[in-house]
Structure formats: C-alpha cells, structure tokens
C-alpha cells in the first residue's frame, strides 16, 4: 500500500479484538482496538480512520448505534459490521458498507478491507 491506512477495531471480546488487530497490523495497517462504542468515539475524536470494523453486541452502545455516529464523522470510510446474530439490516441501515456473520475467516476480513480501500 502506498501509505499506511488506519483501522479501528471495536470488539468487546478481548481475544477477538487482539486477533483482528494483530492480523491487520501484520498486513501493514495502523490499528487501534477499542472494547466498546464509547471508547471508539473517543478514539475517533483523535484519529481519522479509513476502515472501521465493529461488533454488534457490546456494552454501553451497540454496533449499529456506533456505526451511525462514526458514519457521520467519517463519511468516506469503510465500515464493516460483525455479528453472530442476523443484525445485517441494522448495520446497513446505520450506514455500514458491509456485514459479515461470525464466525468469519481471517481471509474474508482481509479481502474486504483491501478491496474496499482500492
């Protein structure tokens, strides 16, 4: 990639968050992980994110709600919603570009991120 793209990963399950962040860092992205929507909005006030990956079920604010806020802040960013439930419609209505069911393959996440950035 020509310049480092920044990715925000919002996931309340620490192991999943760390796995996603590590995968994306290995691929050359600048990654910030947050455990909930509130901390994600705080991070968004400090940094511009090119890609946002968010879980649905989280404490304090669900993924659709955080997607609404982040879509306003970053209208040109790629937002990917993740859930093990059928929450795709909620994410897309909130402004997400793509929805993936959990469990997903790491290759699916990477393919989405890379294809959406080009």
mmCIF file with all atom_site columns, C-alpha atoms in Angstrom:
data_model
loop_
_atom_site.group_PDB
_atom_site.id
_atom_site.type_symbol
_atom_site.label_atom_id
_atom_site.label_alt_id
_atom_site.label_comp_id
_atom_site.label_asym_id
_atom_site.label_entity_id
_atom_site.label_seq_id
_atom_site.pdbx_PDB_ins_code
_atom_site.Cartn_x
_atom_site.Cartn_y
_atom_site.Cartn_z
_atom_site.occupancy
_atom_site.B_iso_or_equiv
_atom_site.pdbx_formal_charge
_atom_site.auth_seq_id
_atom_site.auth_comp_id
_atom_site.auth_asym_id
_atom_site.auth_atom_id
_atom_site.pdbx_PDB_model_num
ATOM 1   C CA . UNK A 1 1   ? 0.000   0.000   0.000  1.00 0.00 ? 1   UNK A CA 1
ATOM 2   C CA . UNK A 1 2   ? 1.216   3.472   -0.806 1.00 0.00 ? 2   UNK A CA 1
ATOM 3   C CA . UNK A 1 3   ? 0.538   4.988   2.604  1.00 0.00 ? 3   UNK A CA 1
ATOM 4   C CA . UNK A 1 4   ? -0.422  3.424   5.878  1.00 0.00 ? 4   UNK A CA 1
ATOM 5   C CA . UNK A 1 5   ? -4.178  3.188   6.249  1.00 0.00 ? 5   UNK A CA 1
ATOM 6   C CA . UNK A 1 6   ? -5.708  3.335   9.704  1.00 0.00 ? 6   UNK A CA 1
ATOM 7   C CA . UNK A 1 7   ? -8.199  0.787   11.000 1.00 0.00 ? 7   UNK A CA 1
ATOM 8   C CA . UNK A 1 8   ? -10.420 0.960   14.074 1.00 0.00 ? 8   UNK A CA 1
ATOM 9   C CA . UNK A 1 9   ? -11.476 -2.394  15.533 1.00 0.00 ? 9   UNK A CA 1
ATOM 10  C CA . UNK A 1 10  ? -14.382 -2.240  18.010 1.00 0.00 ? 10  UNK A CA 1
ATOM 11  C CA . UNK A 1 11  ? -14.904 -5.564  19.762 1.00 0.00 ? 11  UNK A CA 1
ATOM 12  C CA . UNK A 1 12  ? -15.696 -6.234  23.419 1.00 0.00 ? 12  UNK A CA 1
ATOM 13  C CA . UNK A 1 13  ? -14.231 -9.748  23.428 1.00 0.00 ? 13  UNK A CA 1
ATOM 14  C CA . UNK A 1 14  ? -10.551 -9.188  24.104 1.00 0.00 ? 14  UNK A CA 1
ATOM 15  C CA . UNK A 1 15  ? -9.280  -12.315 22.310 1.00 0.00 ? 15  UNK A CA 1
ATOM 16  C CA . UNK A 1 16  ? -11.188 -11.464 19.119 1.00 0.00 ? 16  UNK A CA 1
ATOM 17  C CA . UNK A 1 17  ? -10.122 -7.806  19.289 1.00 0.00 ? 17  UNK A CA 1
ATOM 18  C CA . UNK A 1 18  ? -6.464  -8.709  19.751 1.00 0.00 ? 18  UNK A CA 1
ATOM 19  C CA . UNK A 1 19  ? -6.616  -11.299 16.971 1.00 0.00 ? 19  UNK A CA 1
ATOM 20  C CA . UNK A 1 20  ? -8.135  -8.856  14.482 1.00 0.00 ? 20  UNK A CA 1
ATOM 21  C CA . UNK A 1 21  ? -5.742  -6.083  15.452 1.00 0.00 ? 21  UNK A CA 1
ATOM 22  C CA . UNK A 1 22  ? -2.739  -8.387  15.154 1.00 0.00 ? 22  UNK A CA 1
ATOM 23  C CA . UNK A 1 23  ? -3.840  -9.696  11.761 1.00 0.00 ? 23  UNK A CA 1
ATOM 24  C CA . UNK A 1 24  ? -4.303  -6.199  10.374 1.00 0.00 ? 24  UNK A CA 1
ATOM 25  C CA . UNK A 1 25  ? -1.029  -4.922  11.866 1.00 0.00 ? 25  UNK A CA 1
ATOM 26  C CA . UNK A 1 26  ? 0.888   -7.781  10.245 1.00 0.00 ? 26  UNK A CA 1
ATOM 27  C CA . UNK A 1 27  ? -0.627  -6.677  6.927  1.00 0.00 ? 27  UNK A CA 1
ATOM 28  C CA . UNK A 1 28  ? 0.751   -3.159  7.390  1.00 0.00 ? 28  UNK A CA 1
ATOM 29  C CA . UNK A 1 29  ? -2.246  -1.260  8.715  1.00 0.00 ? 29  UNK A CA 1
ATOM 30  C CA . UNK A 1 30  ? -2.102  1.183   11.634 1.00 0.00 ? 30  UNK A CA 1
ATOM 31  C CA . UNK A 1 31  ? -4.655  -0.354  14.003 1.00 0.00 ? 31  UNK A CA 1
ATOM 32  C CA . UNK A 1 32  ? -6.439  0.879   17.103 1.00 0.00 ? 32  UNK A CA 1
ATOM 33  C CA . UNK A 1 33  ? -8.566  -1.504  19.140 1.00 0.00 ? 33  UNK A CA 1
ATOM 34  C CA . UNK A 1 34  ? -11.454 -0.410  21.373 1.00 0.00 ? 34  UNK A CA 1
ATOM 35  C CA . UNK A 1 35  ? -13.578 -2.503  23.696 1.00 0.00 ? 35  UNK A CA 1
ATOM 36  C CA . UNK A 1 36  ? -16.833 -0.581  23.226 1.00 0.00 ? 36  UNK A CA 1
ATOM 37  C CA . UNK A 1 37  ? -18.564 2.158   21.290 1.00 0.00 ? 37  UNK A CA 1
ATOM 38  C CA . UNK A 1 38  ? -17.850 4.869   23.844 1.00 0.00 ? 38  UNK A CA 1
ATOM 39  C CA . UNK A 1 39  ? -14.083 4.350   23.677 1.00 0.00 ? 39  UNK A CA 1
ATOM 40  C CA . UNK A 1 40  ? -14.355 4.107   19.876 1.00 0.00 ? 40  UNK A CA 1
ATOM 41  C CA . UNK A 1 41  ? -15.985 7.535   19.683 1.00 0.00 ? 41  UNK A CA 1
ATOM 42  C CA . UNK A 1 42  ? -13.203 8.914   21.878 1.00 0.00 ? 42  UNK A CA 1
ATOM 43  C CA . UNK A 1 43  ? -10.608 7.385   19.528 1.00 0.00 ? 43  UNK A CA 1
ATOM 44  C CA . UNK A 1 44  ? -12.448 8.838   16.522 1.00 0.00 ? 44  UNK A CA 1
ATOM 45  C CA . UNK A 1 45  ? -12.128 12.312  18.014 1.00 0.00 ? 45  UNK A CA 1
ATOM 46  C CA . UNK A 1 46  ? -8.329  11.899  17.931 1.00 0.00 ? 46  UNK A CA 1
ATOM 47  C CA . UNK A 1 47  ? -7.674  9.982   14.699 1.00 0.00 ? 47  UNK A CA 1
ATOM 48  C CA . UNK A 1 48  ? -9.085  9.627   11.199 1.00 0.00 ? 48  UNK A CA 1
ATOM 49  C CA . UNK A 1 49  ? -9.874  6.001   10.380 1.00 0.00 ? 49  UNK A CA 1
ATOM 50  C CA . UNK A 1 50  ? -10.051 4.658   6.830  1.00 0.00 ? 50  UNK A CA 1
ATOM 51  C CA . UNK A 1 51  ? -11.685 1.391   7.899  1.00 0.00 ? 51  UNK A CA 1
ATOM 52  C CA . UNK A 1 52  ? -13.892 0.657   10.910 1.00 0.00 ? 52  UNK A CA 1
ATOM 53  C CA . UNK A 1 53  ? -14.725 -2.902  11.942 1.00 0.00 ? 53  UNK A CA 1
ATOM 54  C CA . UNK A 1 54  ? -17.332 -3.193  14.669 1.00 0.00 ? 54  UNK A CA 1
ATOM 55  C CA . UNK A 1 55  ? -19.108 -5.944  16.551 1.00 0.00 ? 55  UNK A CA 1
ATOM 56  C CA . UNK A 1 56  ? -22.821 -5.590  17.271 1.00 0.00 ? 56  UNK A CA 1
ATOM 57  C CA . UNK A 1 57  ? -23.294 -6.745  20.873 1.00 0.00 ? 57  UNK A CA 1
ATOM 58  C CA . UNK A 1 58  ? -21.186 -4.547  23.182 1.00 0.00 ? 58  UNK A CA 1
ATOM 59  C CA . UNK A 1 59  ? -21.704 -2.782  26.499 1.00 0.00 ? 59  UNK A CA 1
ATOM 60  C CA . UNK A 1 60  ? -22.831 0.871   26.583 1.00 0.00 ? 60  UNK A CA 1
ATOM 61  C CA . UNK A 1 61  ? -23.608 1.201   22.851 1.00 0.00 ? 61  UNK A CA 1
ATOM 62  C CA . UNK A 1 62  ? -24.384 -1.429  20.227 1.00 0.00 ? 62  UNK A CA 1
ATOM 63  C CA . UNK A 1 63  ? -22.643 -1.672  16.883 1.00 0.00 ? 63  UNK A CA 1
ATOM 64  C CA . UNK A 1 64  ? -25.470 -0.085  14.891 1.00 0.00 ? 64  UNK A CA 1
ATOM 65  C CA . UNK A 1 65  ? -25.510 2.962   17.153 1.00 0.00 ? 65  UNK A CA 1
ATOM 66  C CA . UNK A 1 66  ? -21.747 3.431   16.997 1.00 0.00 ? 66  UNK A CA 1
ATOM 67  C CA . UNK A 1 67  ? -21.931 2.958   13.219 1.00 0.00 ? 67  UNK A CA 1
ATOM 68  C CA . UNK A 1 68  ? -24.407 5.872   12.957 1.00 0.00 ? 68  UNK A CA 1
ATOM 69  C CA . UNK A 1 69  ? -22.054 8.153   14.884 1.00 0.00 ? 69  UNK A CA 1
ATOM 70  C CA . UNK A 1 70  ? -18.934 7.077   13.001 1.00 0.00 ? 70  UNK A CA 1
ATOM 71  C CA . UNK A 1 71  ? -20.607 7.321   9.598  1.00 0.00 ? 71  UNK A CA 1
ATOM 72  C CA . UNK A 1 72  ? -21.331 10.998  10.320 1.00 0.00 ? 72  UNK A CA 1
ATOM 73  C CA . UNK A 1 73  ? -17.739 11.573  11.421 1.00 0.00 ? 73  UNK A CA 1
ATOM 74  C CA . UNK A 1 74  ? -16.149 9.591   8.573  1.00 0.00 ? 74  UNK A CA 1
ATOM 75  C CA . UNK A 1 75  ? -18.489 9.650   5.548  1.00 0.00 ? 75  UNK A CA 1
ATOM 76  C CA . UNK A 1 76  ? -15.834 8.209   3.218  1.00 0.00 ? 76  UNK A CA 1
ATOM 77  C CA . UNK A 1 77  ? -14.584 5.444   5.493  1.00 0.00 ? 77  UNK A CA 1
ATOM 78  C CA . UNK A 1 78  ? -15.372 1.768   5.056  1.00 0.00 ? 78  UNK A CA 1
ATOM 79  C CA . UNK A 1 79  ? -17.485 0.375   7.905  1.00 0.00 ? 79  UNK A CA 1
ATOM 80  C CA . UNK A 1 80  ? -17.751 -3.380  8.366  1.00 0.00 ? 80  UNK A CA 1
ATOM 81  C CA . UNK A 1 81  ? -20.300 -4.755  10.826 1.00 0.00 ? 81  UNK A CA 1
ATOM 82  C CA . UNK A 1 82  ? -19.812 -8.134  12.507 1.00 0.00 ? 82  UNK A CA 1
ATOM 83  C CA . UNK A 1 83  ? -22.288 -10.269 14.431 1.00 0.00 ? 83  UNK A CA 1
ATOM 84  C CA . UNK A 1 84  ? -23.205 -13.862 15.128 1.00 0.00 ? 84  UNK A CA 1
ATOM 85  C CA . UNK A 1 85  ? -26.875 -12.778 15.006 1.00 0.00 ? 85  UNK A CA 1
ATOM 86  C CA . UNK A 1 86  ? -28.820 -11.596 11.993 1.00 0.00 ? 86  UNK A CA 1
ATOM 87  C CA . UNK A 1 87  ? -28.020 -7.914  12.531 1.00 0.00 ? 87  UNK A CA 1
ATOM 88  C CA . UNK A 1 88  ? -27.015 -7.142  8.943  1.00 0.00 ? 88  UNK A CA 1
ATOM 89  C CA . UNK A 1 89  ? -30.059 -4.983  8.271  1.00 0.00 ? 89  UNK A CA 1
ATOM 90  C CA . UNK A 1 90  ? -29.432 -2.929  11.414 1.00 0.00 ? 90  UNK A CA 1
ATOM 91  C CA . UNK A 1 91  ? -25.811 -2.321  10.413 1.00 0.00 ? 91  UNK A CA 1
ATOM 92  C CA . UNK A 1 92  ? -26.637 -1.424  6.814  1.00 0.00 ? 92  UNK A CA 1
ATOM 93  C CA . UNK A 1 93  ? -29.461 0.904   7.910  1.00 0.00 ? 93  UNK A CA 1
ATOM 94  C CA . UNK A 1 94  ? -26.989 2.623   10.256 1.00 0.00 ? 94  UNK A CA 1
ATOM 95  C CA . UNK A 1 95  ? -24.551 3.258   7.392  1.00 0.00 ? 95  UNK A CA 1
ATOM 96  C CA . UNK A 1 96  ? -22.263 0.233   7.299  1.00 0.00 ? 96  UNK A CA 1
ATOM 97  C CA . UNK A 1 97  ? -20.875 -0.757  3.908  1.00 0.00 ? 97  UNK A CA 1
ATOM 98  C CA . UNK A 1 98  ? -20.656 -4.478  4.576  1.00 0.00 ? 98  UNK A CA 1
ATOM 99  C CA . UNK A 1 99  ? -21.887 -7.051  7.080  1.00 0.00 ? 99  UNK A CA 1
ATOM 100 C CA . UNK A 1 100 ? -20.174 -10.345 7.956  1.00 0.00 ? 100 UNK A CA 1
ATOM 101 C CA . UNK A 1 101 ? -21.564 -13.138 10.090 1.00 0.00 ? 101 UNK A CA 1
ATOM 102 C CA . UNK A 1 102 ? -19.405 -14.529 12.865 1.00 0.00 ? 102 UNK A CA 1
ATOM 103 C CA . UNK A 1 103 ? -17.573 -16.780 12.670 1.00 0.00 ? 103 UNK A CA 1
ATOM 104 C CA . UNK A 1 104 ? -15.725 -15.409 9.684  1.00 0.00 ? 104 UNK A CA 1
ATOM 105 C CA . UNK A 1 105 ? -12.412 -16.341 8.149  1.00 0.00 ? 105 UNK A CA 1
ATOM 106 C CA . UNK A 1 106 ? -9.442  -14.011 8.528  1.00 0.00 ? 106 UNK A CA 1
ATOM 107 C CA . UNK A 1 107 ? -9.073  -14.092 4.749  1.00 0.00 ? 107 UNK A CA 1
ATOM 108 C CA . UNK A 1 108 ? -12.625 -12.719 4.418  1.00 0.00 ? 108 UNK A CA 1
ATOM 109 C CA . UNK A 1 109 ? -11.806 -9.722  6.609  1.00 0.00 ? 109 UNK A CA 1
ATOM 110 C CA . UNK A 1 110 ? -8.545  -9.028  4.771  1.00 0.00 ? 110 UNK A CA 1
ATOM 111 C CA . UNK A 1 111 ? -10.178 -9.369  1.354  1.00 0.00 ? 111 UNK A CA 1
ATOM 112 C CA . UNK A 1 112 ? -12.918 -6.921  2.363  1.00 0.00 ? 112 UNK A CA 1
ATOM 113 C CA . UNK A 1 113 ? -10.552 -4.367  3.838  1.00 0.00 ? 113 UNK A CA 1
ATOM 114 C CA . UNK A 1 114 ? -8.148  -4.460  0.920  1.00 0.00 ? 114 UNK A CA 1
ATOM 115 C CA . UNK A 1 115 ? -10.829 -4.483  -1.797 1.00 0.00 ? 115 UNK A CA 1
ATOM 116 C CA . UNK A 1 116 ? -12.772 -1.610  -0.208 1.00 0.00 ? 116 UNK A CA 1
ATOM 117 C CA . UNK A 1 117 ? -9.644  0.550   0.052  1.00 0.00 ? 117 UNK A CA 1
ATOM 118 C CA . UNK A 1 118 ? -8.829  0.266   -3.653 1.00 0.00 ? 118 UNK A CA 1
#
